[in-house]
């Protein structure tokens, strides 16, 4: 999704901007651009469709001490050079913008009447013309931005420069994350700290309504009421170590294989001899868990699928659990029972719908807010009463893999902590807790074992590469695993994939089954195996081609129409985590055969910071 970087320094900042844009590429984008005030004091604008390297090629002759840059993920207007940011007005002012301006049409109308020419189809262009309009009426750059944001409805993170005042960048935030990176006699703005890894360790996070006046040596921040405010100076822990491919062809493959380490680190310090420890979850964790009698979980995409798996655990442990997609939750009325803990799950911690759902929930009477998140320096982590970090390490591939399995591990630990309260057990737990803790400890080696299926999965993937559609089936907690498997396949291979609870097949989707429709199923050896087998027979009876990841003791074997890959026996609680691995590998290898852009699939973004 769109990314922003801006810099003001005593050195040439073009390479800083280009490097920052490359670091923001993981978010997903379709075009990029920069605007630099050059050595003659002129506003030099360069933009291009496609990758940042294409922009870099047309920027070798541009130098200056002040500039802003952007990666754009199209919302208003197709991916095209004229729609790429920065946008300029009268060659005086340039703006980069993340977010969506909802009243852009009325502003556009009035600006047309004032004689401003429009060169793009974006909602952003009205911002730059409005700032220019206020400057033409005598406002300085800071005042012009202040006046402009007062006239905007919608979400924005803004970076603004003007050739009339080359000593500052103005930054503004409302609903779209923006921070100020602090260097030595140089300062930066960015939509996330990963853009600034080589140039700034210290940073300040702008809050909604803030406007910052940033020079090379000073940062003055004004809040919504235009009163000067201080924002805390934080120290970033991000480093470059996690951003190399380490010999893998794709980040997704690297991240699939990193799951043993990611899970080990997520468990690190959180397990006692026979129990899940509560203190490592945070100072206030005990108090928050004590107050939680039921759970509401909100998330999007893969994180939502993790929540759907966790619902089976919570309810099996006697804790009522409701799960909802953030974009739906935001736009309906809610009845909140006393003692309901509001949980958000997000890899990035920046997903706008999830963040907005959390803000809305704060006024609705939940006992507390808890976030399960992989990004320590994220908006969701900062806004929640308690954050439990999944220590997956940075995830760069757009398709979420290690974030998902570490979310599941974290959710299982959370479920155990609440189970003790629901069942009135001691802190040392009971037989079931001991059993789960043992299984969690051995999870990394079980994951390693599942990764060992890769060669067989490569062979299996050949049956999918020329298909248009696929069905995924699962039952119980493995139904959301099937949903996650289908999501992976569709997002990186562009094959239409749908998941069904296997018992639903006969209520409609069975009509789709024929020899051209591969049907993927996950078949752990649990109490639903018999039911699942009957559902698989329904597919076979219609000439369907089955691809089954089945427990070695399931009694499901390969024949002419059924390809079976056997999975080692696994404990019921952690089985959903293990059965995720072959589905991730399948989607990766199908996409590899299809030659898609696996780490940056078309139309998608890593961090979804718009509605
Ligand atoms: O960062 P989040 O976990 O909040 O992101 C939510 C979804 O956008 C994300 O999981 C998305 O569905 C992934 N691309 C799926 O692989």
mmCIF file of N, CA, C and O in Angstrom, residues 241-276:
data_model
loop_
_atom_site.group_PDB
_atom_site.id
_atom_site.type_symbol
_atom_site.label_atom_id
_atom_site.label_comp_id
_atom_site.label_asym_id
_atom_site.label_seq_id
_atom_site.Cartn_x
_atom_site.Cartn_y
_atom_site.Cartn_z
ATOM 1 N N UNK A 241 19.040 -6.739 9.015
ATOM 2 C CA UNK A 241 19.336 -8.179 8.997
ATOM 3 C C UNK A 241 18.217 -9.010 8.375
ATOM 4 O O UNK A 241 18.470 -10.049 7.776
ATOM 5 N N UNK A 242 16.966 -8.561 8.598
ATOM 6 C CA UNK A 242 15.838 -9.399 8.190
ATOM 7 C C UNK A 242 15.412 -9.182 6.747
ATOM 8 O O UNK A 242 14.469 -9.805 6.290
ATOM 9 N N UNK A 243 16.093 -8.300 6.040
ATOM 10 C CA UNK A 243 15.561 -7.940 4.731
ATOM 11 C C UNK A 243 16.341 -8.565 3.565
ATOM 12 O O UNK A 243 16.173 -8.148 2.442
ATOM 13 N N UNK A 244 17.181 -9.564 3.846
ATOM 14 C CA UNK A 244 17.880 -10.193 2.720
ATOM 15 C C UNK A 244 17.264 -11.571 2.430
ATOM 16 O O UNK A 244 16.684 -12.205 3.311
ATOM 17 N N UNK A 245 17.450 -12.019 1.192
ATOM 18 C CA UNK A 245 16.829 -13.278 0.767
ATOM 19 C C UNK A 245 17.582 -14.517 1.251
ATOM 20 O O UNK A 245 17.042 -15.634 1.207
ATOM 21 N N UNK A 246 18.807 -14.316 1.721
ATOM 22 C CA UNK A 246 19.614 -15.439 2.239
ATOM 23 C C UNK A 246 19.649 -16.634 1.294
ATOM 24 O O UNK A 246 19.535 -17.793 1.732
ATOM 25 N N UNK A 247 19.740 -16.385 0.020
ATOM 26 C CA UNK A 247 19.857 -17.479 -0.945
ATOM 27 C C UNK A 247 18.530 -18.056 -1.412
ATOM 28 O O UNK A 247 18.502 -18.877 -2.325
ATOM 29 N N UNK A 248 17.427 -17.673 -0.801
ATOM 30 C CA UNK A 248 16.112 -18.163 -1.266
ATOM 31 C C UNK A 248 15.697 -17.380 -2.518
ATOM 32 O O UNK A 248 16.073 -16.228 -2.680
ATOM 33 N N UNK A 249 14.865 -18.006 -3.336
ATOM 34 C CA UNK A 249 14.413 -17.326 -4.548
ATOM 35 C C UNK A 249 13.378 -16.249 -4.223
ATOM 36 O O UNK A 249 13.246 -15.259 -4.943
ATOM 37 N N UNK A 250 12.624 -16.461 -3.152
ATOM 38 C CA UNK A 250 11.565 -15.500 -2.788
ATOM 39 C C UNK A 250 11.489 -15.364 -1.274
ATOM 40 O O UNK A 250 11.779 -16.323 -0.546
ATOM 41 N N UNK A 251 11.027 -14.193 -0.847
ATOM 42 C CA UNK A 251 10.815 -14.010 0.601
ATOM 43 C C UNK A 251 9.770 -14.994 1.111
ATOM 44 O O UNK A 251 9.873 -15.496 2.224
ATOM 45 N N UNK A 252 8.744 -15.279 0.286
ATOM 46 C CA UNK A 252 7.707 -16.187 0.780
ATOM 47 C C UNK A 252 8.309 -17.549 1.126
ATOM 48 O O UNK A 252 8.005 -18.130 2.168
ATOM 49 N N UNK A 253 9.200 -18.041 0.251
ATOM 50 C CA UNK A 253 9.793 -19.354 0.525
ATOM 51 C C UNK A 253 10.672 -19.266 1.776
ATOM 52 O O UNK A 253 10.631 -20.147 2.644
ATOM 53 N N UNK A 254 11.442 -18.187 1.872
ATOM 54 C CA UNK A 254 12.291 -18.011 3.054
ATOM 55 C C UNK A 254 11.420 -17.992 4.311
ATOM 56 O O UNK A 254 11.715 -18.648 5.315
ATOM 57 N N UNK A 255 10.313 -17.276 4.225
ATOM 58 C CA UNK A 255 9.458 -17.113 5.413
ATOM 59 C C UNK A 255 8.725 -18.410 5.783
ATOM 60 O O UNK A 255 8.504 -18.696 6.958
ATOM 61 N N UNK A 256 8.396 -19.215 4.766
ATOM 62 C CA UNK A 256 7.799 -20.529 5.067
ATOM 63 C C UNK A 256 8.825 -21.362 5.851
ATOM 64 O O UNK A 256 8.502 -21.981 6.867
ATOM 65 N N UNK A 257 10.062 -21.328 5.374
ATOM 66 C CA UNK A 257 11.096 -22.153 6.025
ATOM 67 C C UNK A 257 11.552 -21.560 7.355
ATOM 68 O O UNK A 257 12.172 -22.269 8.145
ATOM 69 N N UNK A 258 11.274 -20.290 7.568
ATOM 70 C CA UNK A 258 11.668 -19.673 8.853
ATOM 71 C C UNK A 258 10.710 -20.016 9.988
ATOM 72 O O UNK A 258 10.912 -19.571 11.121
ATOM 73 N N UNK A 259 9.665 -20.753 9.680
ATOM 74 C CA UNK A 259 8.627 -20.938 10.707
ATOM 75 C C UNK A 259 9.111 -21.700 11.939
ATOM 76 O O UNK A 259 8.627 -21.470 13.039
ATOM 77 N N UNK A 260 10.078 -22.587 11.749
ATOM 78 C CA UNK A 260 10.605 -23.289 12.931
ATOM 79 C C UNK A 260 11.219 -22.262 13.885
ATOM 80 O O UNK A 260 10.922 -22.259 15.080
ATOM 81 N N UNK A 261 12.050 -21.355 13.316
ATOM 82 C CA UNK A 261 12.694 -20.343 14.169
ATOM 83 C C UNK A 261 11.656 -19.346 14.714
ATOM 84 O O UNK A 261 11.661 -18.991 15.887
ATOM 85 N N UNK A 262 10.737 -18.939 13.847
ATOM 86 C CA UNK A 262 9.744 -17.929 14.252
ATOM 87 C C UNK A 262 8.903 -18.446 15.429
ATOM 88 O O UNK A 262 8.625 -17.711 16.385
ATOM 89 N N UNK A 263 8.534 -19.711 15.360
ATOM 90 C CA UNK A 263 7.710 -20.281 16.441
ATOM 91 C C UNK A 263 8.550 -20.452 17.702
ATOM 92 O O UNK A 263 8.093 -20.142 18.815
ATOM 93 N N UNK A 264 9.792 -20.876 17.532
ATOM 94 C CA UNK A 264 10.679 -20.989 18.697
ATOM 95 C C UNK A 264 10.756 -19.632 19.400
ATOM 96 O O UNK A 264 10.647 -19.533 20.628
ATOM 97 N N UNK A 265 10.927 -18.555 18.620
ATOM 98 C CA UNK A 265 11.066 -17.238 19.242
ATOM 99 C C UNK A 265 9.754 -16.738 19.831
ATOM 100 O O UNK A 265 9.746 -16.007 20.816
ATOM 101 N N UNK A 266 8.655 -17.139 19.245
ATOM 102 C CA UNK A 266 7.357 -16.714 19.788
ATOM 103 C C UNK A 266 7.088 -17.402 21.132
ATOM 104 O O UNK A 266 6.456 -16.830 22.029
ATOM 105 N N UNK A 267 7.622 -18.624 21.276
ATOM 106 C CA UNK A 267 7.426 -19.372 22.532
ATOM 107 C C UNK A 267 8.443 -18.961 23.598
ATOM 108 O O UNK A 267 8.186 -19.119 24.801
ATOM 109 N N UNK A 268 9.568 -18.421 23.134
ATOM 110 C CA UNK A 268 10.697 -18.085 24.011
ATOM 111 C C UNK A 268 10.250 -17.302 25.255
ATOM 112 O O UNK A 268 9.618 -16.259 25.155
ATOM 113 N N UNK A 269 10.566 -17.831 26.418
ATOM 114 C CA UNK A 269 10.289 -17.135 27.680
ATOM 115 C C UNK A 269 8.833 -17.161 28.105
ATOM 116 O O UNK A 269 8.467 -16.593 29.126
ATOM 117 N N UNK A 270 7.995 -17.804 27.311
ATOM 118 C CA UNK A 270 6.557 -17.764 27.633
ATOM 119 C C UNK A 270 6.042 -19.091 28.197
ATOM 120 O O UNK A 270 4.881 -19.181 28.579
ATOM 121 N N UNK A 271 6.913 -20.113 28.188
ATOM 122 C CA UNK A 271 6.485 -21.415 28.708
ATOM 123 C C UNK A 271 7.283 -21.761 29.960
ATOM 124 O O UNK A 271 8.516 -21.626 29.979
ATOM 125 N N UNK A 272 6.575 -22.208 31.010
ATOM 126 C CA UNK A 272 7.249 -22.762 32.176
ATOM 127 C C UNK A 272 7.402 -24.260 31.954
ATOM 128 O O UNK A 272 7.182 -24.763 30.834
ATOM 129 N N UNK A 273 7.735 -25.000 33.015
ATOM 130 C CA UNK A 273 7.959 -26.440 32.867
ATOM 131 C C UNK A 273 6.721 -27.124 32.286
ATOM 132 O O UNK A 273 6.798 -27.885 31.326
ATOM 133 N N UNK A 274 5.559 -26.803 32.878
ATOM 134 C CA UNK A 274 4.319 -27.472 32.454
ATOM 135 C C UNK A 274 3.200 -26.500 32.131
ATOM 136 O O UNK A 274 2.056 -26.905 32.004
ATOM 137 N N UNK A 275 3.533 -25.239 32.077
ATOM 138 C CA UNK A 275 2.440 -24.266 31.950
ATOM 139 C C UNK A 275 2.851 -23.088 31.076
ATOM 140 O O UNK A 275 4.030 -22.876 30.802
ATOM 141 N N UNK A 276 1.831 -22.334 30.676
ATOM 142 C CA UNK A 276 2.088 -21.075 29.967
ATOM 143 C C UNK A 276 2.266 -19.997 31.032
ATOM 144 O O UNK A 276 1.442 -19.879 31.948
#
